[in-house]
PDB file of C-alpha atoms in Angstrom:
ATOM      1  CA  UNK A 681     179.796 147.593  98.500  1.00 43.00           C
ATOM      2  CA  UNK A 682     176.426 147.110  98.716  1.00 36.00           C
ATOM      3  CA  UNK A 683     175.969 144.389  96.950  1.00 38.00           C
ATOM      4  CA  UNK A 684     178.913 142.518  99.036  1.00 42.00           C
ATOM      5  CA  UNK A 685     176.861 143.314 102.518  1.00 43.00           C
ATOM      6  CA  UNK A 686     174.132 142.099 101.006  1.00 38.00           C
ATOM      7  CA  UNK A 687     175.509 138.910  99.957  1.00 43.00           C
ATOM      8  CA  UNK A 688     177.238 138.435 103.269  1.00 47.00           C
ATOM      9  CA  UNK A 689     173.430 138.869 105.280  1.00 41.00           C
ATOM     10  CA  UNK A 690     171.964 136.618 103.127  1.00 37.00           C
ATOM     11  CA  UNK A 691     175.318 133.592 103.515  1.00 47.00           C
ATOM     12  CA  UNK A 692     174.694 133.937 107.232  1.00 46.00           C
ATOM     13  CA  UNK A 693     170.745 133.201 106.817  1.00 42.00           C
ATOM     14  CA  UNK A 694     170.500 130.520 104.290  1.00 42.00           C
ATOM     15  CA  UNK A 695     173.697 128.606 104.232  1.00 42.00           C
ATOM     16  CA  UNK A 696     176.840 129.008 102.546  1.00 42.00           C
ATOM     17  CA  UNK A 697     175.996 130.619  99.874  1.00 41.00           C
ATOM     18  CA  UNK A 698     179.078 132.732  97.730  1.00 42.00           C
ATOM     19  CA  UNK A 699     179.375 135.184  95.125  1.00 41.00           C
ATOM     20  CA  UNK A 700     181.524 134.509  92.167  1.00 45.00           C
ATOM     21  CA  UNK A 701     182.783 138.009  91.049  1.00 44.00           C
ATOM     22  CA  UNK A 702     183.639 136.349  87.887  1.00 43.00           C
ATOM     23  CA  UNK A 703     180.668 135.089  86.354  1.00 36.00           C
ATOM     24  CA  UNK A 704     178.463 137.277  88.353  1.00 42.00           C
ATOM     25  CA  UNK A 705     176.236 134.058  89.575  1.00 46.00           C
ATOM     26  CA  UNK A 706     175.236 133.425  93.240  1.00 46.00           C
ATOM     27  CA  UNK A 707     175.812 129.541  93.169  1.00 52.00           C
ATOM     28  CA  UNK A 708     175.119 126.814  96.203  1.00 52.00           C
ATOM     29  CA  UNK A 709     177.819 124.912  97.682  1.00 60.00           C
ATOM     30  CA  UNK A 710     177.640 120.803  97.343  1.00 60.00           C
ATOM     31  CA  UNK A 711     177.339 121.144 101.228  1.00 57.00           C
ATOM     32  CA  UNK A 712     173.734 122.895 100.563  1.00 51.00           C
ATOM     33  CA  UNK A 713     172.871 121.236  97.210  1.00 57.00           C
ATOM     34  CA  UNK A 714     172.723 117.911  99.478  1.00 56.00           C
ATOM     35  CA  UNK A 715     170.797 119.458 102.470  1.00 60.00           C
ATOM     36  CA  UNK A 716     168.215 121.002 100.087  1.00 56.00           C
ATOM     37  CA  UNK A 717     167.714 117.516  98.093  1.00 53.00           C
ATOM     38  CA  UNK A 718     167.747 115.818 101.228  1.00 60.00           C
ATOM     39  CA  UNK A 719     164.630 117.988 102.792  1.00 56.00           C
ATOM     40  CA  UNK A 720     163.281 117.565  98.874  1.00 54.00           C
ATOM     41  CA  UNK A 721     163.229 114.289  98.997  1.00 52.00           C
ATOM     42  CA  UNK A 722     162.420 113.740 102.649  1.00 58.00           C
ATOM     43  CA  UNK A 723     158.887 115.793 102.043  1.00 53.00           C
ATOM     44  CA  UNK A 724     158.031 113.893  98.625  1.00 52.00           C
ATOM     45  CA  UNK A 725     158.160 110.999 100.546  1.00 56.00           C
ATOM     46  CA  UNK A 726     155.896 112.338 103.433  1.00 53.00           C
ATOM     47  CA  UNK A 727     153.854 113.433 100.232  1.00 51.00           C
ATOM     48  CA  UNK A 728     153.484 110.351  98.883  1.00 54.00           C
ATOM     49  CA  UNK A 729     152.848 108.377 102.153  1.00 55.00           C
ATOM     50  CA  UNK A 730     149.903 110.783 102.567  1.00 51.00           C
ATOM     51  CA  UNK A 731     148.213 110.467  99.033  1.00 54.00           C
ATOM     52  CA  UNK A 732     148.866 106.402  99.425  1.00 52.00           C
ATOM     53  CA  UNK A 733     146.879 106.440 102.721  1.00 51.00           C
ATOM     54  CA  UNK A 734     144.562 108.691 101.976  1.00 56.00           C
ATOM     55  CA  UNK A 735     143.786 106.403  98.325  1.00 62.00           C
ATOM     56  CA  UNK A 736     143.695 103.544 100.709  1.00 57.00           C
ATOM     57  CA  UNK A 737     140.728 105.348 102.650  1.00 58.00           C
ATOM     58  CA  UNK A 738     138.777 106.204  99.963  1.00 59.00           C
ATOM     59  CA  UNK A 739     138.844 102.922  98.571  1.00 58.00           C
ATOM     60  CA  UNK A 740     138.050 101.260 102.034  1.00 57.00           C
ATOM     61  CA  UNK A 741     135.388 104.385 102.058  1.00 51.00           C
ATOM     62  CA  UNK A 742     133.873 103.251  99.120  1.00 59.00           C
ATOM     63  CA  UNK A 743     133.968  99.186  99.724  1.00 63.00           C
ATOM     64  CA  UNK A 744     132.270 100.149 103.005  1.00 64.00           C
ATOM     65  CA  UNK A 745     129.765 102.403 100.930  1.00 56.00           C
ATOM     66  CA  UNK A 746     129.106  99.416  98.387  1.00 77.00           C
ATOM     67  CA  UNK A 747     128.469  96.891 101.411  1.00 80.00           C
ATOM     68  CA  UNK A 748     125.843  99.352 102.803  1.00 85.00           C
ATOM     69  CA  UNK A 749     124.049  99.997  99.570  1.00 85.00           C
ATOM     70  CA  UNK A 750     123.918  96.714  98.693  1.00 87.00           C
ATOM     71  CA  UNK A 751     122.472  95.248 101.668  1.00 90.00           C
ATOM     72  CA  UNK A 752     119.912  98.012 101.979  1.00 91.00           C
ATOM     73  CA  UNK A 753     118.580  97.383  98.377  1.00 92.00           C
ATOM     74  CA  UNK A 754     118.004  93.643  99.802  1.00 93.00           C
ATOM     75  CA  UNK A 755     116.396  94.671 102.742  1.00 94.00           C
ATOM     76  CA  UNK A 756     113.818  96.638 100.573  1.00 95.00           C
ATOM     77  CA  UNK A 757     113.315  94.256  97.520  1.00 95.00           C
ATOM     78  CA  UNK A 758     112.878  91.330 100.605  1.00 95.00           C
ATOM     79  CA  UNK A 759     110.275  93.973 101.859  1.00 96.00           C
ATOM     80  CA  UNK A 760     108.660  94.831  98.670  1.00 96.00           C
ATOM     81  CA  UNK A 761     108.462  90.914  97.678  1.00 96.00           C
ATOM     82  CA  UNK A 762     106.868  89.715 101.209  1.00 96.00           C
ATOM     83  CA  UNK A 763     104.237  92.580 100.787  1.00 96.00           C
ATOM     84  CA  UNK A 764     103.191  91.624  97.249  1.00 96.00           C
ATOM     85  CA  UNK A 765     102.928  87.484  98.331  1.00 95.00           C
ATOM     86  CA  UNK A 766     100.807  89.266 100.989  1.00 96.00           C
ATOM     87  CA  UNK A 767      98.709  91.058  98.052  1.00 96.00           C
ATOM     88  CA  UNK A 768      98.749  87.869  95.849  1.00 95.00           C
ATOM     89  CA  UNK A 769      97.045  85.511  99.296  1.00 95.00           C
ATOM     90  CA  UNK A 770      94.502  87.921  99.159  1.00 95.00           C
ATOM     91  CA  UNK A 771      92.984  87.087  95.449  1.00 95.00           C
ATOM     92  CA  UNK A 772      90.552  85.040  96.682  1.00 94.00           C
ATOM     93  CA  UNK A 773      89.480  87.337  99.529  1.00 95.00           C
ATOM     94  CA  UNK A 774      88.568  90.546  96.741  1.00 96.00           C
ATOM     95  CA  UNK A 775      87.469  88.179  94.629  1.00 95.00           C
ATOM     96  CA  UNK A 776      85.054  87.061  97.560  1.00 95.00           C
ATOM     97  CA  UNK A 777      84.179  90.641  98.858  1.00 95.00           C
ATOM     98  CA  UNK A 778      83.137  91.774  95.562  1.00 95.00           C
ATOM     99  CA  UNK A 779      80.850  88.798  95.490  1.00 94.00           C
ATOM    100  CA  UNK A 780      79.522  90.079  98.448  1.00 92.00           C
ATOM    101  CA  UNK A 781      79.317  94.030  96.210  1.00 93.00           C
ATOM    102  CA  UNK A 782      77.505  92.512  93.616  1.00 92.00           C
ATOM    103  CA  UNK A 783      75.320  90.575  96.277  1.00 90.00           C
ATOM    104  CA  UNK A 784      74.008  93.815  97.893  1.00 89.00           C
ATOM    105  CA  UNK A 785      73.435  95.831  94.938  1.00 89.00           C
ATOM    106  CA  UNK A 786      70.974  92.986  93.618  1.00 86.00           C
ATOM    107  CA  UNK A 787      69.280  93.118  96.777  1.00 86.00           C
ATOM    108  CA  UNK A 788      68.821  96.573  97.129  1.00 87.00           C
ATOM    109  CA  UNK A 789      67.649  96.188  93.397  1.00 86.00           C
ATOM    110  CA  UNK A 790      65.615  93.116  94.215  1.00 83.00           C
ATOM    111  CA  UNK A 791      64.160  95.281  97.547  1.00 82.00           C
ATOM    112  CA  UNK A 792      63.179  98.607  95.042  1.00 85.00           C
ATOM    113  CA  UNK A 793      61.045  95.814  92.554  1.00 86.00           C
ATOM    114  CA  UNK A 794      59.235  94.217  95.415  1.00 82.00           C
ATOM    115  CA  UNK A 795      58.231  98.009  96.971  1.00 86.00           C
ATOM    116  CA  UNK A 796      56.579  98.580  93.611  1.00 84.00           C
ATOM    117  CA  UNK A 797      55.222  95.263  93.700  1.00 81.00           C
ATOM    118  CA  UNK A 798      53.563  95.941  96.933  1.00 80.00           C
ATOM    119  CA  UNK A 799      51.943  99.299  95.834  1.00 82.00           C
ATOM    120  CA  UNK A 800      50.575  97.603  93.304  1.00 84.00           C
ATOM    121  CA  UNK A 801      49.103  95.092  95.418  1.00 81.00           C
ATOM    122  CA  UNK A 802      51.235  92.358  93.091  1.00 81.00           C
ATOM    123  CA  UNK A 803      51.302  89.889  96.306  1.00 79.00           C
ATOM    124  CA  UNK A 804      51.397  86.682  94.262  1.00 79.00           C
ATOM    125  CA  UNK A 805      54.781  87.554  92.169  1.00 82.00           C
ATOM    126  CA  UNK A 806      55.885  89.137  95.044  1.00 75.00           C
ATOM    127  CA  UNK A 807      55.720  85.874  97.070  1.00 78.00           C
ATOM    128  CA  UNK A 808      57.655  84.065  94.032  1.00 78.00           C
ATOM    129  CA  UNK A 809      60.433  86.742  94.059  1.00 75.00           C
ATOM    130  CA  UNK A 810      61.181  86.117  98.152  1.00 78.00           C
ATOM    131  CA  UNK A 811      60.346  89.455  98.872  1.00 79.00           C
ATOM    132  CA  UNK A 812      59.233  88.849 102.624  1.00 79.00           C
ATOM    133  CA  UNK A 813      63.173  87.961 102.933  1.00 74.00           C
ATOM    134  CA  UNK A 814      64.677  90.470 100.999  1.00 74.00           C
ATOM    135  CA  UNK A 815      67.714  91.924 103.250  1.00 77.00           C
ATOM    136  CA  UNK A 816      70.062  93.963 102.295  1.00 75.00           C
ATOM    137  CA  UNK A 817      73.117  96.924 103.506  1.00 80.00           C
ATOM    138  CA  UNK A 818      74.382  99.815 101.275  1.00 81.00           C
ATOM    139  CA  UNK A 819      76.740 100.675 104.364  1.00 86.00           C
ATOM    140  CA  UNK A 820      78.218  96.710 104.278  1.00 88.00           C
ATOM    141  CA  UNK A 821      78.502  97.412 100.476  1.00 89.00           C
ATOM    142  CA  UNK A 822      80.745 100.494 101.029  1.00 92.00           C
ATOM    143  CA  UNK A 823      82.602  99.716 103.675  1.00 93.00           C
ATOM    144  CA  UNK A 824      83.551  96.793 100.954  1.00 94.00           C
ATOM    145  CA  UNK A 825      84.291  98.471  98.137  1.00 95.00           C
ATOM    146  CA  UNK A 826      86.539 101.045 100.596  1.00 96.00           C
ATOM    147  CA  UNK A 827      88.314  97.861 101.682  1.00 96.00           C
ATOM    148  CA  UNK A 828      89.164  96.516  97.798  1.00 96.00           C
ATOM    149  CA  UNK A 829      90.155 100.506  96.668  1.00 96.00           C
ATOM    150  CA  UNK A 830      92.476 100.140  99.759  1.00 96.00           C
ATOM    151  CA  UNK A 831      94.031  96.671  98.413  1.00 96.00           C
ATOM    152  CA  UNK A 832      94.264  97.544  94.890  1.00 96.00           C
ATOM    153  CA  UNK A 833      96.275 100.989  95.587  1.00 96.00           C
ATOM    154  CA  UNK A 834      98.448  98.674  97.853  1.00 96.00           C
ATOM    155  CA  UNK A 835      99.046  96.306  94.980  1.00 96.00           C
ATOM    156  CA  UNK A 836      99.586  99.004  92.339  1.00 94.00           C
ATOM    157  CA  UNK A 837     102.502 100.853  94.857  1.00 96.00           C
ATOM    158  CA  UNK A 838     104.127  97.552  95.306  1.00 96.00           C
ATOM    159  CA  UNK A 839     104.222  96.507  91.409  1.00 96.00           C
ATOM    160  CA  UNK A 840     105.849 100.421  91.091  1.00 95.00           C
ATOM    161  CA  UNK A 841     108.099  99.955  93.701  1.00 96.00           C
ATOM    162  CA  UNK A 842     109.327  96.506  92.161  1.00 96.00           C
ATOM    163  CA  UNK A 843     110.110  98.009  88.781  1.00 95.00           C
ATOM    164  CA  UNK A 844     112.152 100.441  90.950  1.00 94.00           C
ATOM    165  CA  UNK A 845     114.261  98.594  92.958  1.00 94.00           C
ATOM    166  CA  UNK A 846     114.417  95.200  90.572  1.00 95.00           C
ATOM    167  CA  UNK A 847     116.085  94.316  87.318  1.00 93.00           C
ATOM    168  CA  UNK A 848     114.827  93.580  83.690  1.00 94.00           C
ATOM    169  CA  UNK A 849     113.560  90.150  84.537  1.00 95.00           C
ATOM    170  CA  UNK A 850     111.302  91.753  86.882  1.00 96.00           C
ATOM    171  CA  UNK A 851     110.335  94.316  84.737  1.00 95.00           C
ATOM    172  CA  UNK A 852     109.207  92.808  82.066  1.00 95.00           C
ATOM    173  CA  UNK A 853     106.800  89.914  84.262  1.00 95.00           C
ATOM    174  CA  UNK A 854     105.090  93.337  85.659  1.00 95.00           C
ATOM    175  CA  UNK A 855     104.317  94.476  82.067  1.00 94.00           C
ATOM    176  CA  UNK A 856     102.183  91.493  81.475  1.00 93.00           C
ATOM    177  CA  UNK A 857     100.441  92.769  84.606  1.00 92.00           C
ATOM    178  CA  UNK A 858      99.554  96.075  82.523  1.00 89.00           C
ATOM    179  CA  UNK A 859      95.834  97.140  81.593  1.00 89.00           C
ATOM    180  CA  UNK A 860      94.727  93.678  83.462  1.00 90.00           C
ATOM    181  CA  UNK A 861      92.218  93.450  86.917  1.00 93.00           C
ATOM    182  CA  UNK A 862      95.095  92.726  89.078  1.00 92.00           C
ATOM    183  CA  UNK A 863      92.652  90.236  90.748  1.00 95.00           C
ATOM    184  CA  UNK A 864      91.806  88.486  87.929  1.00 92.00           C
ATOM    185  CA  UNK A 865      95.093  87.396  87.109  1.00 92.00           C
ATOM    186  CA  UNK A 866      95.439  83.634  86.847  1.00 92.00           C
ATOM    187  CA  UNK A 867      98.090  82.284  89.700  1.00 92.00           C
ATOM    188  CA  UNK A 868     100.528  81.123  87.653  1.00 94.00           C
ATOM    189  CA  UNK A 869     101.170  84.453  86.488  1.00 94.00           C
ATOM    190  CA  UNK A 870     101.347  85.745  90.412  1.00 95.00           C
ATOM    191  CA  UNK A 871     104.199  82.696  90.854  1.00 94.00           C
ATOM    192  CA  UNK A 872     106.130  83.536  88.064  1.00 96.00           C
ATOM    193  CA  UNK A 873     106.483  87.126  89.299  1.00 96.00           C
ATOM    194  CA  UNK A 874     107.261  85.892  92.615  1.00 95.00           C
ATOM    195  CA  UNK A 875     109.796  83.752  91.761  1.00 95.00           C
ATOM    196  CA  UNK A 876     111.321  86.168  89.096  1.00 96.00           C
ATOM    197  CA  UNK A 877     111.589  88.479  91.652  1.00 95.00           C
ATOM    198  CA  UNK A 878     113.195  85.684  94.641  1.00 94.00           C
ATOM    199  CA  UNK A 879     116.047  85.327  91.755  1.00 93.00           C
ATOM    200  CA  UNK A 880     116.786  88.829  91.744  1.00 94.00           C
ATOM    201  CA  UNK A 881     117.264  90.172  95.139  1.00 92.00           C
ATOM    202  CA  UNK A 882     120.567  89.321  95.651  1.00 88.00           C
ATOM    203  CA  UNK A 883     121.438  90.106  91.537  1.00 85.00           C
ATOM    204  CA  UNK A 884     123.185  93.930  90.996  1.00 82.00           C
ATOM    205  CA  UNK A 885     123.766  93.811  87.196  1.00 75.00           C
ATOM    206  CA  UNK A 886     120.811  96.211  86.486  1.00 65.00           C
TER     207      UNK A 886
END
């Protein structure tokens, strides 16, 4: 009795269900069967539609992403290039100030030798060293060798950054640059790196 009240609920609920005494089953009618394969089937394909656009997103996600990348690793090898053509012009204007080092400390040197000279009452070899026009400035002479620290740490930060953001080709010009005066380096060797480095802004295999 129970068990029939209970069956009878749960027909009214769900849908029309029955209760075959003889096999003691609860079995669906066809009616129900199709109803319940039709909502099946209606919510795969709502399922599917959803995974299929949200595929589509990522992959438009991650074109967008690869655009973005890419163009910002151009902008900063462009800026990392211009800077060291910057570095590379200025060769000839170290090369120049530490002339103008080495000119200072030989006068100061030069100045020191014609002091002693003078105490010493040496006025004829003083006269042949130039010693009445001795001139010199240890301040001009630092504010110099400031200027060239200032360069070189410049130069070294953009060679670092290069092997960074460039590929092998790159690479492997700046290792010839390793252990020498980066001012010293002969020109050709600045041009090859520049136009090693030209070739690869645009290139993303490594």
């Amino acid at each position: 009795m129970l068990l029939a009240n209970a069956s009878s609920k749960l027909g009214s609920c769900v849908g029309r269900l029955y209760i075959d005494d003889d096999w003691k089953s609860i079995g669906l009618t066809p009616e129900l069967m199709g109803t319940i394969a039709t909502g099946v089937l209606s919510f795969a394909g709502a399922l599917g539609g959803v995974i299929v656009a949200s595929r589509l997103e990522q992959a438009n996600w991650n074109q967008r992403y690869t655009v973005e990348y890419r163009q910002k690793l151009i902008d900063k090898r462009v800026e990392i290039l211009e800077k060291l053509v910057v570095l590379f012009n200025k060769t000839d204007h170290v090369q120049l100030m530490r002339k103008g080092i080495e000119l200072e400390k030989n006068s100061a040197l030069l100045n020191s030798k014609c002091s002693l000279l003078k105490r010493q009452g040496n006025l004829e070899l003083m006269e042949e060293l130039g010693c009445d026009d001795v001139s010199y400035s240890l301040d001009r002479a630092e504010k110099l060798a400031k200027e060239i620290n200032s360069l070189s740490a410049d130069y070294g930060v953009a060679l670092t950054l290069a092997s960074l953001y460039f590929g092998k080709a790159t690479r492997a010009e700046i290792q010839k640059f390793a252990g020498k005066d980066l001012w010293s380096t002969k020109s050709s060797e600045r041009e090859r790196l520049g136009e090693v480095m030209a070739k690869e802004i645009s290139s993303f295999k490594d």
